[in-house]
PDB file of C-alpha atoms in Angstrom:
ATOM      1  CA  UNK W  55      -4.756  -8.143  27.079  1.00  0.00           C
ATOM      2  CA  UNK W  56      -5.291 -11.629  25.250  1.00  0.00           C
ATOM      3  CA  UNK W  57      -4.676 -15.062  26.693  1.00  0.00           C
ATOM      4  CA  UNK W  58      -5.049 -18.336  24.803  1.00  0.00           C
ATOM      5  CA  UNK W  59      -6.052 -22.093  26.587  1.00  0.00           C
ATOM      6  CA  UNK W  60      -4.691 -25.315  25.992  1.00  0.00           C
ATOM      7  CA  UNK W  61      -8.162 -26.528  24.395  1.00  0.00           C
ATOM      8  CA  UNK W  62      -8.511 -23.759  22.231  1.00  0.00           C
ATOM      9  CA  UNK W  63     -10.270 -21.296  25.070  1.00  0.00           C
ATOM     10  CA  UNK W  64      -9.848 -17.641  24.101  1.00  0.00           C
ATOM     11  CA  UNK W  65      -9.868 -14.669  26.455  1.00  0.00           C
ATOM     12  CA  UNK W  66      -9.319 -11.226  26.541  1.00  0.00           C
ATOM     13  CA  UNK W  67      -9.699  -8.123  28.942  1.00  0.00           C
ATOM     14  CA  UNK W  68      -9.854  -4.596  27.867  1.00  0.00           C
ATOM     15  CA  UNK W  69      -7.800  -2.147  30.034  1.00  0.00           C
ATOM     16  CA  UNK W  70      -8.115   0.755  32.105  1.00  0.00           C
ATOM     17  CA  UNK W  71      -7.384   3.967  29.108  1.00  0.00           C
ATOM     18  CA  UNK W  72      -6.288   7.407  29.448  1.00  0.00           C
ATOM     19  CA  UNK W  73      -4.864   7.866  32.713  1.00  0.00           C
ATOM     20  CA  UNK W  74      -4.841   4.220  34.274  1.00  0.00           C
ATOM     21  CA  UNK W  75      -1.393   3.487  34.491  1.00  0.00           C
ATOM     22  CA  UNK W  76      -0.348   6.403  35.761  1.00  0.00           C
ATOM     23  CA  UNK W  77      -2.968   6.189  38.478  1.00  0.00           C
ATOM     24  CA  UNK W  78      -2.365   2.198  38.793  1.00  0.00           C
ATOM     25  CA  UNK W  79       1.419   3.699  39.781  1.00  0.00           C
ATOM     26  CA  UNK W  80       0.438   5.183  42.336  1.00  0.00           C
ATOM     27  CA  UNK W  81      -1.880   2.624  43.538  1.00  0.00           C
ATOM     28  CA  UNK W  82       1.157   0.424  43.270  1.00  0.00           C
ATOM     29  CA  UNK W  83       3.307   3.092  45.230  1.00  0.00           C
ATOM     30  CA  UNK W  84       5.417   3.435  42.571  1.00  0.00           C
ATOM     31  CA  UNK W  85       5.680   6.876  42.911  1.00  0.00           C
ATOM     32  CA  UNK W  86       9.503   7.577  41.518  1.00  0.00           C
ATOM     33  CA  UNK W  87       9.937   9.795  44.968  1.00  0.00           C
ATOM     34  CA  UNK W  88       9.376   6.568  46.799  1.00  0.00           C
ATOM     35  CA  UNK W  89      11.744   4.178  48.732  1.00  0.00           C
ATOM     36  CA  UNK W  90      10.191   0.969  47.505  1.00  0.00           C
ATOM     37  CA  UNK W  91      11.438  -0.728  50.419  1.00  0.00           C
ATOM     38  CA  UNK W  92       9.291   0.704  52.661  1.00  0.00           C
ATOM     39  CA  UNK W  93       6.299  -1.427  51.510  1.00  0.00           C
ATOM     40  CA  UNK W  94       6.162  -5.659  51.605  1.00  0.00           C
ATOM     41  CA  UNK W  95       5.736  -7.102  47.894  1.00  0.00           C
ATOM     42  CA  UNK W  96       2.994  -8.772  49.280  1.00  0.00           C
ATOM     43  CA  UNK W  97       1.273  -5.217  50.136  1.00  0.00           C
ATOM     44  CA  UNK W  98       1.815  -3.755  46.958  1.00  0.00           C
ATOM     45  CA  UNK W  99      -0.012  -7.067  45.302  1.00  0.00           C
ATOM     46  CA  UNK W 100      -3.179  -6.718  47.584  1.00  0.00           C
ATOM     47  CA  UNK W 101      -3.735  -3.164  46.837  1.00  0.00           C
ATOM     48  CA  UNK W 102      -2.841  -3.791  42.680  1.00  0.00           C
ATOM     49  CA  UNK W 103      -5.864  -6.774  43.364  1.00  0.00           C
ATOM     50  CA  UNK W 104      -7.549  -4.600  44.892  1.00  0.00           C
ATOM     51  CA  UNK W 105      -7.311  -1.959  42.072  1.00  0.00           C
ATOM     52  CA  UNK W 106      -7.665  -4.575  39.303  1.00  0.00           C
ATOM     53  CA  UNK W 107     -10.837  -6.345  41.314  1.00  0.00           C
ATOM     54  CA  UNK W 108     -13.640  -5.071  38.315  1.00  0.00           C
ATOM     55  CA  UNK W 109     -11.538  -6.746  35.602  1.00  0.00           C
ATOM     56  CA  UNK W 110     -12.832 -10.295  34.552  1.00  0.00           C
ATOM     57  CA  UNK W 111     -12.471 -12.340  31.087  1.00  0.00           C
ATOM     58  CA  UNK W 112     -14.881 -14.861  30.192  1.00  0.00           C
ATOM     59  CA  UNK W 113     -13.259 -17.577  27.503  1.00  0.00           C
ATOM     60  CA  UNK W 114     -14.519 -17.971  24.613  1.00  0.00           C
ATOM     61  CA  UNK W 115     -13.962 -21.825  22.833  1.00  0.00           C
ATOM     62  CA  UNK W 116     -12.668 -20.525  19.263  1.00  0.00           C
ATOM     63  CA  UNK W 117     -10.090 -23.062  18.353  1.00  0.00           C
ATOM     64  CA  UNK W 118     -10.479 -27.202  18.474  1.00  0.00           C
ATOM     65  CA  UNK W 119      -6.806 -27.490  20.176  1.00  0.00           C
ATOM     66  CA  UNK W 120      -3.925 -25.511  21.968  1.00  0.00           C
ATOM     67  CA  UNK W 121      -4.234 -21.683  20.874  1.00  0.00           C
ATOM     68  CA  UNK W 122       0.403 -20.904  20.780  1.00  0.00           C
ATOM     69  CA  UNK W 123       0.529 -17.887  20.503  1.00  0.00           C
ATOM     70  CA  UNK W 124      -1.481 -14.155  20.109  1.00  0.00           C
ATOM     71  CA  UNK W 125      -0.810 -11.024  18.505  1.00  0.00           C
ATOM     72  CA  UNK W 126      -2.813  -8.188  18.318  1.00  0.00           C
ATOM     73  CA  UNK W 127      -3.405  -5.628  15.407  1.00  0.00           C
ATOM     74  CA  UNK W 128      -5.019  -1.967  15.546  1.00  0.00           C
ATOM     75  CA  UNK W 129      -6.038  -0.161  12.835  1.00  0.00           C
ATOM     76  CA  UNK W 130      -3.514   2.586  11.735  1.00  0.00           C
ATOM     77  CA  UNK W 131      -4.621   6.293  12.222  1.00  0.00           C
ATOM     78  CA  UNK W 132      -2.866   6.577   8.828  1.00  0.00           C
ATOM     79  CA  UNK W 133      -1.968   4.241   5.999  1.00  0.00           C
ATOM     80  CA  UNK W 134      -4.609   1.669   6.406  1.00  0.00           C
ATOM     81  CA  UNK W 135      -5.331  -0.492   3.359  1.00  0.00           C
ATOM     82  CA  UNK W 136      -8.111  -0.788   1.581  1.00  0.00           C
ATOM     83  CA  UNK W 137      -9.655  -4.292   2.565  1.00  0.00           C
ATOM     84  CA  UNK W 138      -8.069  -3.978   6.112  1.00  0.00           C
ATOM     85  CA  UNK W 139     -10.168  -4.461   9.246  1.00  0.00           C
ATOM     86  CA  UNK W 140     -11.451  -1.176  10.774  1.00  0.00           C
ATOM     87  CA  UNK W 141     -11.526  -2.366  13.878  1.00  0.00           C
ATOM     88  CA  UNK W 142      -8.975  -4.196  16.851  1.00  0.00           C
ATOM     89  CA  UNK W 143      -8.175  -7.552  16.498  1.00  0.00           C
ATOM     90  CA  UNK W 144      -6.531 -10.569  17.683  1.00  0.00           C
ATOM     91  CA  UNK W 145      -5.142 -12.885  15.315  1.00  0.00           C
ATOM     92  CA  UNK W 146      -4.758 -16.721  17.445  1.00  0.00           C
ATOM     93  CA  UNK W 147      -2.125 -19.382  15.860  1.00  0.00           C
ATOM     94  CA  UNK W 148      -3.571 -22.605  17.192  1.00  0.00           C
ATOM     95  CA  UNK W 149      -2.966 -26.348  16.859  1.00  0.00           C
ATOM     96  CA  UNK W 150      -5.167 -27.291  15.137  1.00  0.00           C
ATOM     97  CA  UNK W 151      -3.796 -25.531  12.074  1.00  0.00           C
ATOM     98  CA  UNK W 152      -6.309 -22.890  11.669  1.00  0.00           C
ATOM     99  CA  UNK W 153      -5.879 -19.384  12.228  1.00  0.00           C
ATOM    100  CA  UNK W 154      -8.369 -17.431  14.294  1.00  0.00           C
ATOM    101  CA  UNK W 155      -9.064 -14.004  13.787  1.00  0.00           C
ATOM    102  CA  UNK W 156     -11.035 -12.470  16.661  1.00  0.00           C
ATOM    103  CA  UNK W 157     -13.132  -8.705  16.571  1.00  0.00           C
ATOM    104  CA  UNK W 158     -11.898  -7.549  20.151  1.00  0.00           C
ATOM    105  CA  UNK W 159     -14.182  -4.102  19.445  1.00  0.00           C
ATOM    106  CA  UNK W 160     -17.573  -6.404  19.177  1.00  0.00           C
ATOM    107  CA  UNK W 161     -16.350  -8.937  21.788  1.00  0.00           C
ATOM    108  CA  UNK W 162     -17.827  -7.906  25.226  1.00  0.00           C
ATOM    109  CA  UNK W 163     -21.405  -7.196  23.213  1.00  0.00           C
ATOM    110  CA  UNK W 164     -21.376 -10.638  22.329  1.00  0.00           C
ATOM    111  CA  UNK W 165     -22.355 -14.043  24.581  1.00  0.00           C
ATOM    112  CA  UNK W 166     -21.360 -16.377  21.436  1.00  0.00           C
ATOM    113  CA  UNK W 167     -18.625 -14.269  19.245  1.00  0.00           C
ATOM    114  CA  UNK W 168     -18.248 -15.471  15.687  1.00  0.00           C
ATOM    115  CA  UNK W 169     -14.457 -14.846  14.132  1.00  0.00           C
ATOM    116  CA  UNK W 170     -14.072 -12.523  11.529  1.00  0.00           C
ATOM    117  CA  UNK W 171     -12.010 -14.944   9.323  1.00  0.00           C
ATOM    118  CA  UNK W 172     -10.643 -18.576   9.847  1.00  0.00           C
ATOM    119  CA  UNK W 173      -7.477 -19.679   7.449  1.00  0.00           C
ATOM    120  CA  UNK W 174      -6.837 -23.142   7.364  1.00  0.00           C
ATOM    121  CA  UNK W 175      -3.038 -24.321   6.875  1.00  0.00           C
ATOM    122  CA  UNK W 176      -1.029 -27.642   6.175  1.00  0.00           C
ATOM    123  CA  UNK W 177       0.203 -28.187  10.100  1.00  0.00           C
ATOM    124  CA  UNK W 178       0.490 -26.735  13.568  1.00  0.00           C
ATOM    125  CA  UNK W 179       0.956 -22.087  13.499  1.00  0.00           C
ATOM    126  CA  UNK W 180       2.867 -20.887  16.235  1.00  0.00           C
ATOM    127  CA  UNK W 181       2.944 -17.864  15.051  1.00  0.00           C
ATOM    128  CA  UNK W 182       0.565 -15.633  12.842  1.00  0.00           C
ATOM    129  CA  UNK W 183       0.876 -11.681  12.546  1.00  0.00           C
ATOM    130  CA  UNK W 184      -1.184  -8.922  10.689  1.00  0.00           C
ATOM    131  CA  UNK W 185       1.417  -6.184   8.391  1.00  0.00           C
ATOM    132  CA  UNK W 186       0.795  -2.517  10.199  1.00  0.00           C
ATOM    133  CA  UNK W 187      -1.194  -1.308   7.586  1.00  0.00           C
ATOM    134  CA  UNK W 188      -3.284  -4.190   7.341  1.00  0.00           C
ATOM    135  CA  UNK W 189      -3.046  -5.581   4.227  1.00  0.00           C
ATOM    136  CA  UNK W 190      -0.741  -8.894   4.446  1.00  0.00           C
ATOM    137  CA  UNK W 191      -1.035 -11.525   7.123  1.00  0.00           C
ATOM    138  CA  UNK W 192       1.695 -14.270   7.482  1.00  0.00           C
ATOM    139  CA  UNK W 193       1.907 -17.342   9.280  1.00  0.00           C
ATOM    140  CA  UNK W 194       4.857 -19.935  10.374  1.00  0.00           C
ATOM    141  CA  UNK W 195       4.137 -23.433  11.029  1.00  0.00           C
ATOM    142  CA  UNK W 196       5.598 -26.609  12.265  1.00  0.00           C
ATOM    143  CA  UNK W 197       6.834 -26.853   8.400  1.00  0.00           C
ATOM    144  CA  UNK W 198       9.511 -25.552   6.551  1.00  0.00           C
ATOM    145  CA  UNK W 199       7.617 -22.250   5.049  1.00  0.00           C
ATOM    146  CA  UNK W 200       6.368 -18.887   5.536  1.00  0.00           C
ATOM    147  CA  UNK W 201       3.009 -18.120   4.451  1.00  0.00           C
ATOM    148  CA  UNK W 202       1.796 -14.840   3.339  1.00  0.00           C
ATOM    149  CA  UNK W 203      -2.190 -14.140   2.696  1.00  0.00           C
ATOM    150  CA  UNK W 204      -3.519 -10.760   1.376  1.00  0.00           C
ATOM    151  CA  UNK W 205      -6.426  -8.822   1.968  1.00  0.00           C
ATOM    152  CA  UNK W 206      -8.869  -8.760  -1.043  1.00  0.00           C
ATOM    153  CA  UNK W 207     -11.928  -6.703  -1.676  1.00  0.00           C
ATOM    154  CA  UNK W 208     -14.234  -8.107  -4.098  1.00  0.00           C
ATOM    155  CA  UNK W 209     -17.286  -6.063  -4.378  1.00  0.00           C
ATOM    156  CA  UNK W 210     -18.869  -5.986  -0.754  1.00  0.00           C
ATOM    157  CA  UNK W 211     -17.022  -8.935   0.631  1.00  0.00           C
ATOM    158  CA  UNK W 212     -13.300  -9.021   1.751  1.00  0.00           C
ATOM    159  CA  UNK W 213     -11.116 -12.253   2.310  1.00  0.00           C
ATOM    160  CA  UNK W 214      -7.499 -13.484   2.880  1.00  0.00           C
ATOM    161  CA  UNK W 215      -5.983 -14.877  -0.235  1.00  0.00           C
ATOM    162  CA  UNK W 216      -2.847 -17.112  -0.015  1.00  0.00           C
ATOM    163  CA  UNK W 217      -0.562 -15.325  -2.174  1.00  0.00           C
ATOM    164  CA  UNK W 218       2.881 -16.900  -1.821  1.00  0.00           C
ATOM    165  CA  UNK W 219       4.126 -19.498  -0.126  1.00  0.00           C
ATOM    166  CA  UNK W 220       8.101 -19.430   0.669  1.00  0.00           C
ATOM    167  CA  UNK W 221      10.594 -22.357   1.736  1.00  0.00           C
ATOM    168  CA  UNK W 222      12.676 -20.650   4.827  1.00  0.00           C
ATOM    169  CA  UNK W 223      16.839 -20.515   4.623  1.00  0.00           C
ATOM    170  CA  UNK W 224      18.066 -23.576   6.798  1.00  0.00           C
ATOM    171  CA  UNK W 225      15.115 -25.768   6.781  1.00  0.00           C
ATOM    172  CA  UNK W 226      14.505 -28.611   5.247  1.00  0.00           C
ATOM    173  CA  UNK W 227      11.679 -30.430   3.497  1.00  0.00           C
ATOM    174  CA  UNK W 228      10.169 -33.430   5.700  1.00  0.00           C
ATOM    175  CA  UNK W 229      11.880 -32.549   8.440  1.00  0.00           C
ATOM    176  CA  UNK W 230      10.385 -33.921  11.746  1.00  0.00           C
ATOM    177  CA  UNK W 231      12.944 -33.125  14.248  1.00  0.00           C
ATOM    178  CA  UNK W 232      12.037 -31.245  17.733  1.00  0.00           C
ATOM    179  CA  UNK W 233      13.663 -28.302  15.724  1.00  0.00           C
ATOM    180  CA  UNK W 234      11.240 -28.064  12.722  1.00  0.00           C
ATOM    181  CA  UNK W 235       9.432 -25.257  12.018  1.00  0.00           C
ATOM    182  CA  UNK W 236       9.597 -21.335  13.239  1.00  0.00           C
ATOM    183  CA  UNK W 237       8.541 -19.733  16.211  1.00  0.00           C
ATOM    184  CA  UNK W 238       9.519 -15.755  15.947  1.00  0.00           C
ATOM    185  CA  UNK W 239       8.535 -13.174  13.149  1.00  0.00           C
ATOM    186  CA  UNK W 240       7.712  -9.277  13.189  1.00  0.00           C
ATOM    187  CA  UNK W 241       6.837  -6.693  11.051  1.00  0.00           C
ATOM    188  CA  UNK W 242       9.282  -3.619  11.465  1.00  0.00           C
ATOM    189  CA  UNK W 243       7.294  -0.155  12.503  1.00  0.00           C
ATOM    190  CA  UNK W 244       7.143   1.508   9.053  1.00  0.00           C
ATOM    191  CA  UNK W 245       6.022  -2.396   7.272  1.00  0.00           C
ATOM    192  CA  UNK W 246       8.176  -2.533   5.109  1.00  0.00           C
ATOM    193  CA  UNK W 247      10.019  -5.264   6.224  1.00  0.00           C
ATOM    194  CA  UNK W 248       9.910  -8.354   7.634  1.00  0.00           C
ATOM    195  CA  UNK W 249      12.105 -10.996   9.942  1.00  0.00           C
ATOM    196  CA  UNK W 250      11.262 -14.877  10.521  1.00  0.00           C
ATOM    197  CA  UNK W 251      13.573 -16.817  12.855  1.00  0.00           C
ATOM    198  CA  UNK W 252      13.743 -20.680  12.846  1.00  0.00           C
ATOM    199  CA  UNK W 253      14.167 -23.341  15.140  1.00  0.00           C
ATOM    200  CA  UNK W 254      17.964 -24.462  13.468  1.00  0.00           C
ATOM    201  CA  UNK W 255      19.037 -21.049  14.445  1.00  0.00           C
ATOM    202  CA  UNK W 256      18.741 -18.850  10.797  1.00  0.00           C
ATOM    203  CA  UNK W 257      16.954 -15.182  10.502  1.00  0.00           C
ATOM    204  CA  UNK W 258      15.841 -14.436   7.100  1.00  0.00           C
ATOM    205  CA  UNK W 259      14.701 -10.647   6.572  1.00  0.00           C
ATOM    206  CA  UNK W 260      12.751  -9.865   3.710  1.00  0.00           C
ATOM    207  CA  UNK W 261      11.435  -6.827   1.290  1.00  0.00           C
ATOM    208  CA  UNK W 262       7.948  -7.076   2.894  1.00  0.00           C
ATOM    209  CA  UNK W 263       6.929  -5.002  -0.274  1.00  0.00           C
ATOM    210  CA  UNK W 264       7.787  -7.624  -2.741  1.00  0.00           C
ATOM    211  CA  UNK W 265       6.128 -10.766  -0.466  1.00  0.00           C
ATOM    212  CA  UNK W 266       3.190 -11.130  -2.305  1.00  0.00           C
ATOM    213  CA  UNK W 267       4.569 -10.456  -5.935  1.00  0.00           C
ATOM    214  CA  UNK W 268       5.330 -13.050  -8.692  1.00  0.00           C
ATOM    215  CA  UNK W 269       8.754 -14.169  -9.816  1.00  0.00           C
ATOM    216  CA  UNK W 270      10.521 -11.885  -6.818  1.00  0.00           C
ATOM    217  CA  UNK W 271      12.622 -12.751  -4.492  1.00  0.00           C
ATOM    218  CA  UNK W 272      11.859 -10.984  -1.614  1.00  0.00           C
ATOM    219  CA  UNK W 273      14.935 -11.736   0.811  1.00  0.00           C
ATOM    220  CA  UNK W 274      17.205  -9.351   1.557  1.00  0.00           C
ATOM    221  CA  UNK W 275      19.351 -11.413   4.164  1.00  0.00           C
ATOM    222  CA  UNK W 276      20.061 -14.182   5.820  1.00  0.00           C
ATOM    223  CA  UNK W 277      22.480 -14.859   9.345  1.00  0.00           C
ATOM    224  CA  UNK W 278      22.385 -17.245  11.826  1.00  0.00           C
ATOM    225  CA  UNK W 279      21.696 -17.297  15.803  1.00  0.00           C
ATOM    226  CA  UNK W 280      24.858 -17.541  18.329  1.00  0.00           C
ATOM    227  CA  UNK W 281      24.463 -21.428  17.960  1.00  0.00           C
ATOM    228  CA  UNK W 282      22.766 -22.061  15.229  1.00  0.00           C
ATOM    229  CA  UNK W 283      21.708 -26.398  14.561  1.00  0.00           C
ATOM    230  CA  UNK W 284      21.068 -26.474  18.195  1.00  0.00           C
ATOM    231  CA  UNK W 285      18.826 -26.541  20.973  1.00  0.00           C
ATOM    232  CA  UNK W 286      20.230 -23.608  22.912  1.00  0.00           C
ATOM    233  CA  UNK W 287      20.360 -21.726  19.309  1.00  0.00           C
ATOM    234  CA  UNK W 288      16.488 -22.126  18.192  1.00  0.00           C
ATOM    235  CA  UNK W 289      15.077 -18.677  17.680  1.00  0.00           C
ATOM    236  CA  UNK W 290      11.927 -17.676  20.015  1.00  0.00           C
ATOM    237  CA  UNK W 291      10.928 -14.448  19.704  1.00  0.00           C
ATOM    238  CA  UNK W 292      12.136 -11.105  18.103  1.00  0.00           C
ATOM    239  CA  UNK W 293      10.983  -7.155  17.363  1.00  0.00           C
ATOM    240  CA  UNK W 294      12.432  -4.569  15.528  1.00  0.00           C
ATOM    241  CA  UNK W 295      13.068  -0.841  17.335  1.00  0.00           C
ATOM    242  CA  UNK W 296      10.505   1.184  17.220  1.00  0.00           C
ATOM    243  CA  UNK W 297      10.993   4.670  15.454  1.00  0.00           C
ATOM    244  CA  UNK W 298      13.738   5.589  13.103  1.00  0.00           C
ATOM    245  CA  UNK W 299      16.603   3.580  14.967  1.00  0.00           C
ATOM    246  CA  UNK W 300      17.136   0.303  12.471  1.00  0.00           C
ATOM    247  CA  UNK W 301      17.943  -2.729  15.192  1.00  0.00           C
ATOM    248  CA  UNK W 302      16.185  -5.783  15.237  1.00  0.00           C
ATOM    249  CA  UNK W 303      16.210  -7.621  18.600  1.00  0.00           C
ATOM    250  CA  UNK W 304      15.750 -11.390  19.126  1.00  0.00           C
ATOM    251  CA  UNK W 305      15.854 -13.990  21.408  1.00  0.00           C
ATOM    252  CA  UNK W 306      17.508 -17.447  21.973  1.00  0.00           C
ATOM    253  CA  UNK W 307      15.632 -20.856  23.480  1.00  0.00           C
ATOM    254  CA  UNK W 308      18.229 -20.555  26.489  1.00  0.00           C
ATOM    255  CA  UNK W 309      20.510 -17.636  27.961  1.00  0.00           C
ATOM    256  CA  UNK W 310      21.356 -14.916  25.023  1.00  0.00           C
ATOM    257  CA  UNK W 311      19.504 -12.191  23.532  1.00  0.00           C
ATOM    258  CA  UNK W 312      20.919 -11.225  19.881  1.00  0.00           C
ATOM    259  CA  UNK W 313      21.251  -7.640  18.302  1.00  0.00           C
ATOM    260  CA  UNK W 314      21.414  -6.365  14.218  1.00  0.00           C
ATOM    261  CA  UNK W 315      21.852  -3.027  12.672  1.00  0.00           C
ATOM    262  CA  UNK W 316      20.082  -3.153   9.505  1.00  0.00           C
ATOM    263  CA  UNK W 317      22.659  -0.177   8.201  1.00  0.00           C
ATOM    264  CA  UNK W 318      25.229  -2.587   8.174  1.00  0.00           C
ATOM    265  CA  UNK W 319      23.269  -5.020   6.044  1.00  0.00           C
ATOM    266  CA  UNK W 320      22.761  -6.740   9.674  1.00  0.00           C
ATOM    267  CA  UNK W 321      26.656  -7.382   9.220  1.00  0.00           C
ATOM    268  CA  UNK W 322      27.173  -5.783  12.957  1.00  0.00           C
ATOM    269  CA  UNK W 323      25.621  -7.654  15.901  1.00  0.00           C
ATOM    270  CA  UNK W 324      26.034  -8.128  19.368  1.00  0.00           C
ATOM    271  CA  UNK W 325      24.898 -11.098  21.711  1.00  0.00           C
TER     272      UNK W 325
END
């Protein structure tokens, strides 16, 4: 579990495995057989503190300015690419347009952990995410584009190379409204496809395949939030189902959550 700070502070705590949340449950007294209403919320919290007293992060300082947002990559069992990290990692869109990419399986061995890569972009991320198997990472910004880097071996070394860099449906260059830029994008499960969601309201899924090649378009298709050019419309976050059901999920800045079957060309939704 990762956490980012205003200044650029960086934590992250690694979890009970195997059996904790099953036992952390019952700790809870969430036993399914049990009335829940027998215990005071308050009761249940002391004995989950109680249970959770041996877990503490220490921050680390890895960015200059406010770290927005944190995903997390593991390493597939299968699949993997060639260059790809072979270990977990945390990848930390910050402000002050850098992304951060953290080694969580050194981190607690290390007082002063370096980052395994830094990329350095035009404005603020708010977003960054790694592709499943590894290979691609893309980034949205305060500006009008998606970015896509790939993983590159060259002899012993490996590094992120910008490969493409593509203007998103619905926004506009120069823009410097409160609605500029893009805050929500996912992989789907299997990778091969991808979803970015702006701020004026417009989902653009693409070939994830095809991002990095040359004189492709990648986008398969383009629709728009409940209210799109508009606050209450702006895009926040969004996931595609896992396992072989085709939805993708997103949310709105206020009130609706939005629904697309990819069968239907994403034709068929429901708010």
């Amino acid at each position: 579990m990762c956490c980012g700070g205003e200044k650029g502070e960086f934590s992250a705590i690694r979890l009970e495995e195997e059996n904790a949340s099953s036992d952390l449950d019952l700790t809870l007294g969430l036993d399914p057989g049990q009335n829940l209403g027998e215990e005071s919320i308050a009761s249940l919290l002391n004995r989950a503190r109680r249970f959770n007293k041996n877990l503490v992060a220490k921050a680390y300082k890895l960015a200059k300015d406010r770290v927005n947002c944190i995903t997390l990559w593991f390493p597939p069992t299968t699949g993997r690419a060639h260059a790809a990290y072979t270990s977990p990692v945390a990848v930390l869109a910050n402000n002050d347009c850098t992304v951060t990419l953290v080694d969580l399986g050194g981190l607690e061995a290390s007082e002063t952990p370096e980052p395994l890569d830094v990329i350095t972009y035009p404005d603020f991320v708010n977003r960054a995410i790694i592709s499943p198997d590894g290979r691609l990472l893309i980034a949205i910004l305060d500006d009008p584009y998606l970015y896509v880097h790939e993983r590159i071996r060259r002899e012993s070394s490996q590094s992120w190379q910008l490969k493409q860099r593509y203007l998103l449906k619905s926004q506009i260059k120069g823009d410097r409204s409160d609605s500029r830029g893009s805050f929500a994008a996912c992989f789907s499960e299997s990778g091969n496809f991808l979803a970015v969601g702006t701020q004026h309201g417009t989902i653009s899924v693409f070939d994830a395949t095809m991002l990095t090649e040359d004189n492709v378009n990648p986008l398969i298709s383009t629709f728009k939030s409940s209210r799109p050019e508009s606050s209450p419309g702006a895009v926040r976050d969004m996931a595609f189902c896992p396992g072989p059901f085709d939805i993708l999920a997103w949310t709105e800045d206020r009130g609706r959550v939005g629904v697309a079957d990819m069968r239907s060309n994403f034709i068929i939704r429901q708010i």
